Amino acid sequence: VARIIDGRAEAERVRAEVGRTVAQRKAAGLRPPGLVTILVGDDPASQVYVGRKQRESRALGFVSEQLTLPTSTTQAQLEGRIRECGARADLDGILVQLPLPPGLDADAAVLAIDPAKDVDGLHPCNQGALFLGLPGLRPCTPLGCMRLLDTTGVEVRGARAVVIGRSALVGKPVAMLLLARDATVVMCHSRTTDLAAQVAAADIVVAAAGRPGLVRGAWVKPGAVVIDVGMNRVEGKLVGDVEFAEAAERAAHITPVPGGVGPMTVAMLLRNTLEACEARERGEGKG
Ligand code: NAP
């Protein structure tokens, strides 16, 4: 039976590491990292997400600001506010909470973020840097997946990794991070013809499709690592993309939902903000 990968405990370790560095910075007379979260409209789920980011960043001693804009905000106004944050010396991280209300263009909004402050790693400069293997800010959930994978001690180099989902937020960057670590990566999506065969051949499975129970337990190769990114509400319960109980009987390591990848995302956002702060001090990412 698989070892359950404890995302809550690992997220706590990441927060402790970040918190220690922030405390050391303050003791050395350096300023704390600064994060601004930008929320447009009043979507309840988005309010919960930005609330969590605010709480956790404050708890670690960050300068943390919440910018709440009305649903009536125009694209030009939103981009103007994002650029203002980009110009401020005390802010290292700018997070625009997605999705935006209908009528606003998320891609254009992301383009308005200074890439050096793009702590979600979604700006084309950062996505391109990931693609090219250059330094840059990486998307938070994929970073969380890699960190959880590393807790297993399983060798990534040479492993066959199957990523299900190809979004710019999760699937593509996870695949690039795995490739950068010398895994042999297969990217699956809704047009993949034999997902079962792909999963059955995988040493590492990362499921990020947003389809409950898509990955059948019986498909999982004995001894594989299963990282389940999916967050689906089924009859009021949060479930992943993997049939957990059945997969846990075959995998060597598996993340639960909830309590797996979910808690890692905000922890990695905090780490990205600290890294953006340090990189800006070194004078990187200008121009
Ligand atoms: P997304 O943009 O909707 O992308 C879903 C991807 O899954 C697409 O590439 C799609 O393929 C693929 N897919 C859909 N049905 C499939 C099927 N039957 N077989 C194979 N592939 C299929 O979603 P996302 O933003 O990447 O998020 C994916 C999941 O992760 C969601 O459940 C989301 O809630 C969760 N998530 C969790 C966290 C966290 O913090 N834990 C963070 C972000 C997202 P096509 O490209 O062909 O359409």
PDB file of N, CA and C in Angstrom, residues 5-8 11 15 49 52-53 56 140-142 144-145 148 227-231 238 255-269:
ATOM      1  N   ILE A   5       1.639  10.929   0.585  1.00  0.00           N
ATOM      2  CA  ILE A   5       2.494  12.132   0.615  1.00  0.00           C
ATOM      3  C   ILE A   5       1.716  13.241   1.325  1.00  0.00           C
ATOM      4  N   ASP A   6       2.297  13.748   2.398  1.00  0.00           N
ATOM      5  CA  ASP A   6       1.586  14.707   3.252  1.00  0.00           C
ATOM      6  C   ASP A   6       1.873  16.144   2.802  1.00  0.00           C
ATOM      7  N   GLY A   7       0.976  16.688   1.982  1.00  0.00           N
ATOM      8  CA  GLY A   7       1.159  18.039   1.441  1.00  0.00           C
ATOM      9  C   GLY A   7       1.062  19.114   2.513  1.00  0.00           C
ATOM     10  N   ARG A   8       0.248  18.871   3.516  1.00  0.00           N
ATOM     11  CA  ARG A   8       0.120  19.891   4.581  1.00  0.00           C
ATOM     12  C   ARG A   8       1.437  20.024   5.340  1.00  0.00           C
ATOM     13  N   ALA A  11       4.048  21.679   3.075  1.00  0.00           N
ATOM     14  CA  ALA A  11       3.765  23.113   2.936  1.00  0.00           C
ATOM     15  C   ALA A  11       4.216  23.848   4.197  1.00  0.00           C
ATOM     16  N   ARG A  15       6.856  26.915   4.448  1.00  0.00           N
ATOM     17  CA  ARG A  15       6.559  28.175   5.154  1.00  0.00           C
ATOM     18  C   ARG A  15       7.601  28.461   6.232  1.00  0.00           C
ATOM     19  N   TYR A  49      -9.544  32.400  -1.797  1.00  0.00           N
ATOM     20  CA  TYR A  49      -8.155  32.169  -2.212  1.00  0.00           C
ATOM     21  C   TYR A  49      -7.256  33.355  -1.863  1.00  0.00           C
ATOM     22  N   ARG A  52      -6.610  33.634   1.860  1.00  0.00           N
ATOM     23  CA  ARG A  52      -5.604  32.684   2.350  1.00  0.00           C
ATOM     24  C   ARG A  52      -4.187  33.201   2.043  1.00  0.00           C
ATOM     25  N   LYS A  53      -4.010  33.734   0.843  1.00  0.00           N
ATOM     26  CA  LYS A  53      -2.682  34.248   0.449  1.00  0.00           C
ATOM     27  C   LYS A  53      -2.288  35.412   1.349  1.00  0.00           C
ATOM     28  N   GLU A  56      -1.517  34.004   5.022  1.00  0.00           N
ATOM     29  CA  GLU A  56      -0.269  33.251   5.125  1.00  0.00           C
ATOM     30  C   GLU A  56       0.945  34.152   4.923  1.00  0.00           C
ATOM     31  N   CYS A 140       3.334  28.257  -9.407  1.00  0.00           N
ATOM     32  CA  CYS A 140       3.374  27.741  -8.027  1.00  0.00           C
ATOM     33  C   CYS A 140       2.926  26.285  -7.894  1.00  0.00           C
ATOM     34  N   THR A 141       1.816  25.919  -8.525  1.00  0.00           N
ATOM     35  CA  THR A 141       1.324  24.543  -8.358  1.00  0.00           C
ATOM     36  C   THR A 141       2.322  23.527  -8.932  1.00  0.00           C
ATOM     37  N   PRO A 142       2.868  23.763 -10.132  1.00  0.00           N
ATOM     38  CA  PRO A 142       3.903  22.850 -10.629  1.00  0.00           C
ATOM     39  C   PRO A 142       5.122  22.763  -9.697  1.00  0.00           C
ATOM     40  N   GLY A 144       5.014  23.092  -6.531  1.00  0.00           N
ATOM     41  CA  GLY A 144       4.538  22.274  -5.411  1.00  0.00           C
ATOM     42  C   GLY A 144       4.571  20.792  -5.753  1.00  0.00           C
ATOM     43  N   CYS A 145       4.182  20.461  -6.992  1.00  0.00           N
ATOM     44  CA  CYS A 145       4.221  19.053  -7.434  1.00  0.00           C
ATOM     45  C   CYS A 145       5.644  18.517  -7.368  1.00  0.00           C
ATOM     46  N   LEU A 148       6.793  17.925  -3.782  1.00  0.00           N
ATOM     47  CA  LEU A 148       6.201  16.699  -3.213  1.00  0.00           C
ATOM     48  C   LEU A 148       6.859  15.460  -3.814  1.00  0.00           C
ATOM     49  N   ILE A 227       0.882  11.913  -8.399  1.00  0.00           N
ATOM     50  CA  ILE A 227       0.657  13.272  -7.897  1.00  0.00           C
ATOM     51  C   ILE A 227      -0.671  13.751  -8.490  1.00  0.00           C
ATOM     52  N   ASP A 228      -1.639  13.943  -7.636  1.00  0.00           N
ATOM     53  CA  ASP A 228      -2.997  14.278  -8.089  1.00  0.00           C
ATOM     54  C   ASP A 228      -3.268  15.766  -7.845  1.00  0.00           C
ATOM     55  N   VAL A 229      -3.296  16.527  -8.940  1.00  0.00           N
ATOM     56  CA  VAL A 229      -3.496  17.978  -8.833  1.00  0.00           C
ATOM     57  C   VAL A 229      -4.989  18.331  -8.854  1.00  0.00           C
ATOM     58  N   GLY A 230      -5.795  17.426  -9.344  1.00  0.00           N
ATOM     59  CA  GLY A 230      -7.216  17.697  -9.548  1.00  0.00           C
ATOM     60  C   GLY A 230      -7.921  18.158  -8.280  1.00  0.00           C
ATOM     61  N   MET A 231      -8.803  19.125  -8.455  1.00  0.00           N
ATOM     62  CA  MET A 231      -9.637  19.581  -7.333  1.00  0.00           C
ATOM     63  C   MET A 231     -11.057  19.652  -7.860  1.00  0.00           C
ATOM     64  N   LEU A 238     -14.520  17.308  -1.798  1.00  0.00           N
ATOM     65  CA  LEU A 238     -13.395  17.613  -2.685  1.00  0.00           C
ATOM     66  C   LEU A 238     -12.684  16.309  -3.050  1.00  0.00           C
ATOM     67  N   THR A 255      -0.414  11.296  -3.567  1.00  0.00           N
ATOM     68  CA  THR A 255      -0.915  12.468  -2.840  1.00  0.00           C
ATOM     69  C   THR A 255      -2.424  12.323  -2.643  1.00  0.00           C
ATOM     70  N   PRO A 256      -2.922  12.666  -1.471  1.00  0.00           N
ATOM     71  CA  PRO A 256      -4.373  12.664  -1.251  1.00  0.00           C
ATOM     72  C   PRO A 256      -4.987  13.975  -1.729  1.00  0.00           C
ATOM     73  N   VAL A 257      -6.285  13.995  -1.904  1.00  0.00           N
ATOM     74  CA  VAL A 257      -7.038  15.243  -2.149  1.00  0.00           C
ATOM     75  C   VAL A 257      -8.220  15.213  -1.189  1.00  0.00           C
ATOM     76  N   PRO A 258      -8.340  16.156  -0.288  1.00  0.00           N
ATOM     77  CA  PRO A 258      -7.438  17.291  -0.042  1.00  0.00           C
ATOM     78  C   PRO A 258      -6.203  16.872   0.762  1.00  0.00           C
ATOM     79  N   GLY A 259      -5.274  17.815   0.921  1.00  0.00           N
ATOM     80  CA  GLY A 259      -4.112  17.567   1.772  1.00  0.00           C
ATOM     81  C   GLY A 259      -2.875  17.145   1.007  1.00  0.00           C
ATOM     82  N   GLY A 260      -2.921  17.232  -0.333  1.00  0.00           N
ATOM     83  CA  GLY A 260      -1.757  16.884  -1.145  1.00  0.00           C
ATOM     84  C   GLY A 260      -1.161  18.125  -1.784  1.00  0.00           C
ATOM     85  N   VAL A 261      -1.433  18.280  -3.097  1.00  0.00           N
ATOM     86  CA  VAL A 261      -0.873  19.417  -3.846  1.00  0.00           C
ATOM     87  C   VAL A 261      -1.492  20.746  -3.396  1.00  0.00           C
ATOM     88  N   GLY A 262      -2.779  20.725  -3.055  1.00  0.00           N
ATOM     89  CA  GLY A 262      -3.506  21.955  -2.715  1.00  0.00           C
ATOM     90  C   GLY A 262      -2.753  22.876  -1.769  1.00  0.00           C
ATOM     91  N   PRO A 263      -2.364  22.386  -0.588  1.00  0.00           N
ATOM     92  CA  PRO A 263      -1.685  23.266   0.383  1.00  0.00           C
ATOM     93  C   PRO A 263      -0.339  23.796  -0.106  1.00  0.00           C
ATOM     94  N   MET A 264       0.266  23.114  -1.085  1.00  0.00           N
ATOM     95  CA  MET A 264       1.598  23.515  -1.552  1.00  0.00           C
ATOM     96  C   MET A 264       1.568  24.808  -2.361  1.00  0.00           C
ATOM     97  N   THR A 265       0.451  25.068  -3.028  1.00  0.00           N
ATOM     98  CA  THR A 265       0.414  26.174  -3.992  1.00  0.00           C
ATOM     99  C   THR A 265       0.696  27.519  -3.316  1.00  0.00           C
ATOM    100  N   VAL A 266       0.019  27.795  -2.205  1.00  0.00           N
ATOM    101  CA  VAL A 266       0.233  29.077  -1.535  1.00  0.00           C
ATOM    102  C   VAL A 266       1.642  29.120  -0.922  1.00  0.00           C
ATOM    103  N   ALA A 267       2.092  27.981  -0.405  1.00  0.00           N
ATOM    104  CA  ALA A 267       3.448  27.952   0.177  1.00  0.00           C
ATOM    105  C   ALA A 267       4.488  28.316  -0.888  1.00  0.00           C
ATOM    106  N   MET A 268       4.312  27.788  -2.100  1.00  0.00           N
ATOM    107  CA  MET A 268       5.274  28.080  -3.165  1.00  0.00           C
ATOM    108  C   MET A 268       5.137  29.531  -3.650  1.00  0.00           C
ATOM    109  N   LEU A 269       3.936  30.083  -3.551  1.00  0.00           N
ATOM    110  CA  LEU A 269       3.740  31.505  -3.883  1.00  0.00           C
ATOM    111  C   LEU A 269       4.571  32.378  -2.922  1.00  0.00           C
TER     112      LEU A 269
END
